[in-house]
mmCIF file of C-alpha atoms in Angstrom:
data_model
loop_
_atom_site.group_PDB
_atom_site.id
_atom_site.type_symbol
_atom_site.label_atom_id
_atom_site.label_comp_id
_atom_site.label_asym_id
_atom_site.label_seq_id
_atom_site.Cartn_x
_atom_site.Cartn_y
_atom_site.Cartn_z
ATOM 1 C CA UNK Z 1 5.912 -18.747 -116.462
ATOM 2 C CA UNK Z 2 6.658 -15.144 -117.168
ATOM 3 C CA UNK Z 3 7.697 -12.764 -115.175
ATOM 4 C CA UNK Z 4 8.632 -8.574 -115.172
ATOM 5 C CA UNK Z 5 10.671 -6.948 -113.034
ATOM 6 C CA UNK Z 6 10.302 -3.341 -113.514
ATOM 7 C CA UNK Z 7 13.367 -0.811 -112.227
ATOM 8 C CA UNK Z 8 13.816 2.996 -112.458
ATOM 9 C CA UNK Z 9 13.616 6.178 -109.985
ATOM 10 C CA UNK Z 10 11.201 6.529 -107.249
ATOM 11 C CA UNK Z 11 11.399 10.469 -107.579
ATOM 12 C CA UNK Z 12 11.868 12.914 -110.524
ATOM 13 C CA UNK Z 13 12.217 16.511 -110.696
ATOM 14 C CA UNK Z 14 9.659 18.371 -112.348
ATOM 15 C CA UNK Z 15 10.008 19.410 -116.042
ATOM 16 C CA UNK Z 16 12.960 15.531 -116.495
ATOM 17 C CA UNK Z 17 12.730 12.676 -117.993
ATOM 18 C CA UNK Z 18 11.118 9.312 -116.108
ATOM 19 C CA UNK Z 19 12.688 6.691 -117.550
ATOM 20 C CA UNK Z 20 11.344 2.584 -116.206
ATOM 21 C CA UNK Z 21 12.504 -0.224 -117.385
ATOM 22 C CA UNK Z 22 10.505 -3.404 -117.500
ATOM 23 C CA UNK Z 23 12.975 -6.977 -117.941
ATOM 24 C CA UNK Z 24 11.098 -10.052 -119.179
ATOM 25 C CA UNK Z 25 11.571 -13.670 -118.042
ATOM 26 C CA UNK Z 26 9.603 -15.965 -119.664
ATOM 27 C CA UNK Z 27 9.260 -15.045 -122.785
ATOM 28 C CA UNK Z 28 11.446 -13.309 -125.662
ATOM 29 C CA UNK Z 29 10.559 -9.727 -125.690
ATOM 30 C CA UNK Z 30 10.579 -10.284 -129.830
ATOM 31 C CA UNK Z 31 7.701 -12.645 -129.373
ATOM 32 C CA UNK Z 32 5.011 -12.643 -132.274
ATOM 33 C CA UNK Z 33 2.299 -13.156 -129.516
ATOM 34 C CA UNK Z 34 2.753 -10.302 -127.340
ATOM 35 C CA UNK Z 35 2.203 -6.619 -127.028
ATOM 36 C CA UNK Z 36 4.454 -5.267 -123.992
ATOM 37 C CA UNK Z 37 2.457 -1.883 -122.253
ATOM 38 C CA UNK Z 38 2.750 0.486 -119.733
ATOM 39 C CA UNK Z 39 -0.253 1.337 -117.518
ATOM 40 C CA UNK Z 40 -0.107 4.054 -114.981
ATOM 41 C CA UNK Z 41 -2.552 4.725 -111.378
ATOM 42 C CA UNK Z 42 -2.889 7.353 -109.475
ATOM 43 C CA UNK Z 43 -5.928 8.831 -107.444
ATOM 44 C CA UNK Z 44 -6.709 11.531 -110.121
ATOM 45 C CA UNK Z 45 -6.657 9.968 -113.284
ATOM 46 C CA UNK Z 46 -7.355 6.086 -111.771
ATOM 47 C CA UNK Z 47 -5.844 3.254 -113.911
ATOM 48 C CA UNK Z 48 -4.658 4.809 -117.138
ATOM 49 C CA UNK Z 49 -2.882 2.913 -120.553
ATOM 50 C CA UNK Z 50 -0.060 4.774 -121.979
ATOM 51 C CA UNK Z 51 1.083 3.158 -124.639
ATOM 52 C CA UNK Z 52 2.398 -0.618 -126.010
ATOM 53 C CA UNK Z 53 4.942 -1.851 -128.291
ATOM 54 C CA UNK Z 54 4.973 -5.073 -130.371
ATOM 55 C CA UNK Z 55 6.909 -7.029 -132.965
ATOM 56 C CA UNK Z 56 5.088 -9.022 -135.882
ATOM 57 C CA UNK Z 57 7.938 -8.359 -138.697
ATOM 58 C CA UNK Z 58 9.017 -5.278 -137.289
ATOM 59 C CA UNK Z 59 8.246 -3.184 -134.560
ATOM 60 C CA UNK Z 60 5.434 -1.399 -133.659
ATOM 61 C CA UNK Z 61 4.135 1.337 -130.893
ATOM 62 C CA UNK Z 62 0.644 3.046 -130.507
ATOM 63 C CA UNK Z 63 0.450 5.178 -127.609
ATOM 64 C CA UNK Z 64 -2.066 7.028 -125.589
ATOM 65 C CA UNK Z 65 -3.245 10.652 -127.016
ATOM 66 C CA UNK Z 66 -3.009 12.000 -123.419
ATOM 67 C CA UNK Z 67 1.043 11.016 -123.579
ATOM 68 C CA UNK Z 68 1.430 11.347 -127.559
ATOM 69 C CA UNK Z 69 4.178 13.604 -127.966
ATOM 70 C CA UNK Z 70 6.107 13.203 -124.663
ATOM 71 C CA UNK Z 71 6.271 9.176 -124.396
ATOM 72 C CA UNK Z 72 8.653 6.501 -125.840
ATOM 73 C CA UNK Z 73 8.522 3.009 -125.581
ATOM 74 C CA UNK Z 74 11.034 0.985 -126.519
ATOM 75 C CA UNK Z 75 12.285 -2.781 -126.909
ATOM 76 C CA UNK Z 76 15.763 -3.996 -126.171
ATOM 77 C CA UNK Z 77 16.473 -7.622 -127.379
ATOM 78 C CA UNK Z 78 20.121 -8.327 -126.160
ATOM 79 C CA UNK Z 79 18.283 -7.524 -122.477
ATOM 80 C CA UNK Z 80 14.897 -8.963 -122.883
ATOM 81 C CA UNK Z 81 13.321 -5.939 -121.399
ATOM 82 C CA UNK Z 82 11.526 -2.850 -122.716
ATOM 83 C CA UNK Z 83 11.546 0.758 -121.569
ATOM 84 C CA UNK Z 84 8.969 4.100 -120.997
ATOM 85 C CA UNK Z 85 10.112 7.476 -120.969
ATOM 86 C CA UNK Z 86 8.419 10.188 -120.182
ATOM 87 C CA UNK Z 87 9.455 13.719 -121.247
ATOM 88 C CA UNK Z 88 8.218 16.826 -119.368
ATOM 89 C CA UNK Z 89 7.467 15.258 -116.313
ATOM 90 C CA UNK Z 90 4.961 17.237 -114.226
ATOM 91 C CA UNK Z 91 3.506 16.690 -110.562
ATOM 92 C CA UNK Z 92 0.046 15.413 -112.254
ATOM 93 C CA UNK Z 93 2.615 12.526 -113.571
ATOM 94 C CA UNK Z 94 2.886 11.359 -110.115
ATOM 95 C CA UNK Z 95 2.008 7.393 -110.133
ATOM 96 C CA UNK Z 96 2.476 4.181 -109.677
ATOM 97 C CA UNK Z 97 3.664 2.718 -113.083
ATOM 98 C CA UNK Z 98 3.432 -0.501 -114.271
ATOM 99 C CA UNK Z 99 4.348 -2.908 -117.247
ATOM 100 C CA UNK Z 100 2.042 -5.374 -118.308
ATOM 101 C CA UNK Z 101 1.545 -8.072 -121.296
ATOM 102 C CA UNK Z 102 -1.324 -8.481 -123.171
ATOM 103 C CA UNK Z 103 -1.392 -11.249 -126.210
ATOM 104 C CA UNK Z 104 -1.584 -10.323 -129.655
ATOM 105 C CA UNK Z 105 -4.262 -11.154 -132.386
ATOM 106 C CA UNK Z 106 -5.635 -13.727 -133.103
ATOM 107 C CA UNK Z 107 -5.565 -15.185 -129.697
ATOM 108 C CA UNK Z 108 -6.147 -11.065 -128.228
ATOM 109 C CA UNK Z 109 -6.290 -11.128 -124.751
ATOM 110 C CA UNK Z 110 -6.061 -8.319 -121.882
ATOM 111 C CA UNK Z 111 -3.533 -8.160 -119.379
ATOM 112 C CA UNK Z 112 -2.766 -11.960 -118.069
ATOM 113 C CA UNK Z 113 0.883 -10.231 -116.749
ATOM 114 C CA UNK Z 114 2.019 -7.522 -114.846
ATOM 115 C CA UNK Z 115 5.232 -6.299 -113.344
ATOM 116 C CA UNK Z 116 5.119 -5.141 -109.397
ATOM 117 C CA UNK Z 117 4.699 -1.191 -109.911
ATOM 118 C CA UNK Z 118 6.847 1.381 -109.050
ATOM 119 C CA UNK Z 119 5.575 4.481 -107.159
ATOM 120 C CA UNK Z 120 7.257 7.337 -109.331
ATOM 121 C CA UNK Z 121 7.185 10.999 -107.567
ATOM 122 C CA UNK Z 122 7.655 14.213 -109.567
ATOM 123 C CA UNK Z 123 8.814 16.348 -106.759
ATOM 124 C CA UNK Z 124 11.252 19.067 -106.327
ATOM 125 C CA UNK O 1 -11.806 7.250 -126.685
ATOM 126 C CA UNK O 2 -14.055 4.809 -125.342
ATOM 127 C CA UNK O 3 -15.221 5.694 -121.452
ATOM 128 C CA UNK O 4 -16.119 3.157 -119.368
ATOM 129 C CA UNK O 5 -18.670 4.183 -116.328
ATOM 130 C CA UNK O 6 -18.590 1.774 -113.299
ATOM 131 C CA UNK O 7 -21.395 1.606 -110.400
ATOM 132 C CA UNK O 8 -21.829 2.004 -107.761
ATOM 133 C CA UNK O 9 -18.512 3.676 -106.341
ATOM 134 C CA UNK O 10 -18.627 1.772 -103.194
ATOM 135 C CA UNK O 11 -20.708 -1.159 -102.390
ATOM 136 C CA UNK O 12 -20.641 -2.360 -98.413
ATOM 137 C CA UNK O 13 -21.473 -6.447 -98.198
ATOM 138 C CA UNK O 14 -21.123 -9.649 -96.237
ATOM 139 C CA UNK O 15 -19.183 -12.178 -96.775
ATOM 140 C CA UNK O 16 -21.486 -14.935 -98.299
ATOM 141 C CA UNK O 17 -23.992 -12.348 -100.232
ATOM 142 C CA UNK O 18 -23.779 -11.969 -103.840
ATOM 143 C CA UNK O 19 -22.897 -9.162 -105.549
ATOM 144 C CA UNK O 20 -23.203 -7.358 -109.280
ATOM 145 C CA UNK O 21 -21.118 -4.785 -110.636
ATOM 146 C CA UNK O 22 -22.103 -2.962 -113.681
ATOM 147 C CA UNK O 23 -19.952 -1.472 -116.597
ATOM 148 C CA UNK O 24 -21.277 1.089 -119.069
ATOM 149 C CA UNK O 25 -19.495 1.785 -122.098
ATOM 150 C CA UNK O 26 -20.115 5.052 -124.448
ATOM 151 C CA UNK O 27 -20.068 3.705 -127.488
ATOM 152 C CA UNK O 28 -19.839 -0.661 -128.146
ATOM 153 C CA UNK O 29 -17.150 -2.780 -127.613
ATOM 154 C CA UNK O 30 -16.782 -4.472 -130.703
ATOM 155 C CA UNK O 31 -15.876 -8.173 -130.617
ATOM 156 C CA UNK O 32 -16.806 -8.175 -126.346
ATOM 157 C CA UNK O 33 -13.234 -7.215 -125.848
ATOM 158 C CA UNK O 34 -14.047 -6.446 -121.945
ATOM 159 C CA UNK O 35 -12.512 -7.736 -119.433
ATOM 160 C CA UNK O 36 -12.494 -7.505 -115.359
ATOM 161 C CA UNK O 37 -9.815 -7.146 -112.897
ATOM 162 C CA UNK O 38 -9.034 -7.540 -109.015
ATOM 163 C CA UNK O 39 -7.040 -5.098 -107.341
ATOM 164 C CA UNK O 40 -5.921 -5.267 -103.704
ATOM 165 C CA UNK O 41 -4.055 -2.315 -102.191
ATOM 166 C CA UNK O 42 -0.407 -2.428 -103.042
ATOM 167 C CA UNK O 43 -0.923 -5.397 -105.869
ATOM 168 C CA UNK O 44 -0.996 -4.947 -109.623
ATOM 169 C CA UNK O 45 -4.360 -5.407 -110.903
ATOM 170 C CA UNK O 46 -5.636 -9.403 -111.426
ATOM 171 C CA UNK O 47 -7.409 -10.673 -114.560
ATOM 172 C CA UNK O 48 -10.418 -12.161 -113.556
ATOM 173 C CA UNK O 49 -12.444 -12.032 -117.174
ATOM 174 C CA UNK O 50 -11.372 -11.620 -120.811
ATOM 175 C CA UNK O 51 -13.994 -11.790 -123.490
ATOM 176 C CA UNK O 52 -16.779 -10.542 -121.384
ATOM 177 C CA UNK O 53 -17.091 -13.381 -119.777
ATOM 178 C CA UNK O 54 -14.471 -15.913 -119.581
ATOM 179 C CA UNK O 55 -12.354 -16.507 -116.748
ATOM 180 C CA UNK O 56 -8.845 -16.112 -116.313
ATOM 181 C CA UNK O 57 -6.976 -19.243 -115.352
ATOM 182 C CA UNK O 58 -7.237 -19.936 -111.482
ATOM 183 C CA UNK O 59 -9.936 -17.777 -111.194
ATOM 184 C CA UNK O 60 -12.909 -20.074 -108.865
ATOM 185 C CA UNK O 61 -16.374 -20.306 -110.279
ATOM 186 C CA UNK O 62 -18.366 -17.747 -107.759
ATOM 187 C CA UNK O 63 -17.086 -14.793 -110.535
ATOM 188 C CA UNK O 64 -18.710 -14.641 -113.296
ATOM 189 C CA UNK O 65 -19.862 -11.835 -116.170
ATOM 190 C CA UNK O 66 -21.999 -11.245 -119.197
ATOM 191 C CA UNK O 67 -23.052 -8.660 -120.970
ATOM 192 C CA UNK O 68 -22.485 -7.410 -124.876
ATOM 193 C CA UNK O 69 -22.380 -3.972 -126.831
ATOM 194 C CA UNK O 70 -22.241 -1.047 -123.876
ATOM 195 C CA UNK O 71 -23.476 -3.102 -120.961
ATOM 196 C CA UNK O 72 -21.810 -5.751 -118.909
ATOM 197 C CA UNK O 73 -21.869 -7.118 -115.369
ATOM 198 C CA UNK O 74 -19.677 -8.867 -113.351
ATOM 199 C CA UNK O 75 -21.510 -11.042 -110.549
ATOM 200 C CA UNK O 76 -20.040 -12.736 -106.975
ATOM 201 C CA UNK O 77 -21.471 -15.589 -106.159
ATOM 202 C CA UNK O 78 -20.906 -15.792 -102.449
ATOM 203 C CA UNK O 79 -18.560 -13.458 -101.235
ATOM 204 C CA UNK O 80 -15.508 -14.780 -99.431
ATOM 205 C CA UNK O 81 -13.740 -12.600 -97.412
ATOM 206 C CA UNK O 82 -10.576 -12.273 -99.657
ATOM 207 C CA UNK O 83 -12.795 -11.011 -102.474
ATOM 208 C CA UNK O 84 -13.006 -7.447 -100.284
ATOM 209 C CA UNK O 85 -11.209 -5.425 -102.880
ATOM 210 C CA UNK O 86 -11.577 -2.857 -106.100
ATOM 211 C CA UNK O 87 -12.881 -4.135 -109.051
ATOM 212 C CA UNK O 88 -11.834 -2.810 -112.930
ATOM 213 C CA UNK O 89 -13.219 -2.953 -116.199
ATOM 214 C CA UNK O 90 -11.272 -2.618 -119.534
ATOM 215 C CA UNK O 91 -12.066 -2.217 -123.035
ATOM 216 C CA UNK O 92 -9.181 -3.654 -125.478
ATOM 217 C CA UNK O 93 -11.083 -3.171 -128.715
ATOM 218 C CA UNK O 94 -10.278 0.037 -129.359
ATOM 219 C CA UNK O 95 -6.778 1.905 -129.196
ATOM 220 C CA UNK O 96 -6.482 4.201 -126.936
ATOM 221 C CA UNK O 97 -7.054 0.831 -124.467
ATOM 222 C CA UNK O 98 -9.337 2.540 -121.196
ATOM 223 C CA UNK O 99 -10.081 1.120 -117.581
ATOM 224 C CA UNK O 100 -13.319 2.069 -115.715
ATOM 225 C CA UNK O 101 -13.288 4.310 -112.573
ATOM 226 C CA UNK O 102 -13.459 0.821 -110.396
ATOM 227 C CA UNK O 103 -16.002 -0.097 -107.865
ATOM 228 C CA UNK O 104 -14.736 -0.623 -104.189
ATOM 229 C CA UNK O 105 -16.106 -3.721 -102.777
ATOM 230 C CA UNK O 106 -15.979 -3.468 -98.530
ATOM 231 C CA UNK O 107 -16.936 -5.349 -95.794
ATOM 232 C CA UNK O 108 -20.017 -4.540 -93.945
#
């Protein structure tokens, strides 16, 4: 069964870095049949994708135009666990974030996994 | 950017009637990538249907969905009371993946 645990700071100062970590059980985080995501909500902008990474060969990301520019996502074998940061961080950034799995073609699927969310507030 | 319009907003039942939501998309979802999700306050969202109309493993036989192109439904077949939640739909055809606005289903 897999699991994520996600970890990281409840509040950040406007104009910082957010930086979340999500740590797999499971499954390898190198997996050919995943794609690993983050997924924010918050009143304003409801349930919103920011970006995934994935590994067929090598390593891929795709992330959300909204984000593009200000977001990273990356995978960290030796831990099993992959990471967001978020550059710039503003008050509309307030959310709860979450990591979540999805499976990659040719057996696509939406998001069967998710970790627990973390409420993350951009407050002075 | 494919937008995904839910309705209605809010929808105020018994427990035991059945329900429908609807999901419009602006332009097709290729290959019925759509799927539906559960949410309860405080919970990650739950994957109820992938494909359009599949369901997710566990997920009992009163839920099902249809639908192809721009239009699909997701219907309730008897509402028990623990299915008194908000309801998503999700396109993952198309990169930038996009949820719906959700559709708040509440008790009477």
């Amino acid at each position: 069964q897999i699991h994520m645990e996600q970890s990281g700071p409840r509040v950040v100062r406007p104009s910082q870095t957010l930086s979340l970590t999500c740590t797999i059980s499971g499954e390898y985080v190198s997996t050919n049949s995943a794609a690993w995501s983050w997924v924010r909500q918050s009143p304003s902008r409801g349930l919103e994708w920011l970006g995934r990474t994935s590994f067929r060969s090598r390593w891929s990301v795709d992330y959300a135009p909204s984000v593009r520019g200000r977001i990273t996502i990356k995978a960290d074998r030796a831990k099993n666990l992959f990471s967001l940061q978020l550059d710039s961080m503003t008050p509309d950034d307030t959310a709860v974030y979450y990591c979540a799995r999805a499976q990659q073609p040719p057996n696509e699927t939406p998001f069967q996994y998710w970790g627990q969310g973390i409420l993350v507030t951009v407050s002075s | 950017e494919i937008v995904l319009t839910q309705s209605p907003d809010t929808l105020s039942l018994s427990p035991g009637e059945r329900v429908t939501l609807s999901c419009r998309a602006s332009q097709t979802v290729a290959r019925n990538f759509l799927a539906w999700y559960q949410q309860k306050r405080g919970q990650p969202p739950r994957l109820l249907i992938y494909g359009a109309s599949s369901r997710a493993t566990g997920v009992p036989g009163r839920f099902s969905a249809g639908g192809s192109g721009t239009d699909f439904s997701l219907t309730i077949d008897g509402l028990d009371p623990e299915d008194f939640a908000v309801y998503y739909c999700q396109q993952y055809d198309n990169s930038p993946l996009t949820f719906g606005g959700g559709t708040r289903v509440e008790i009477k």
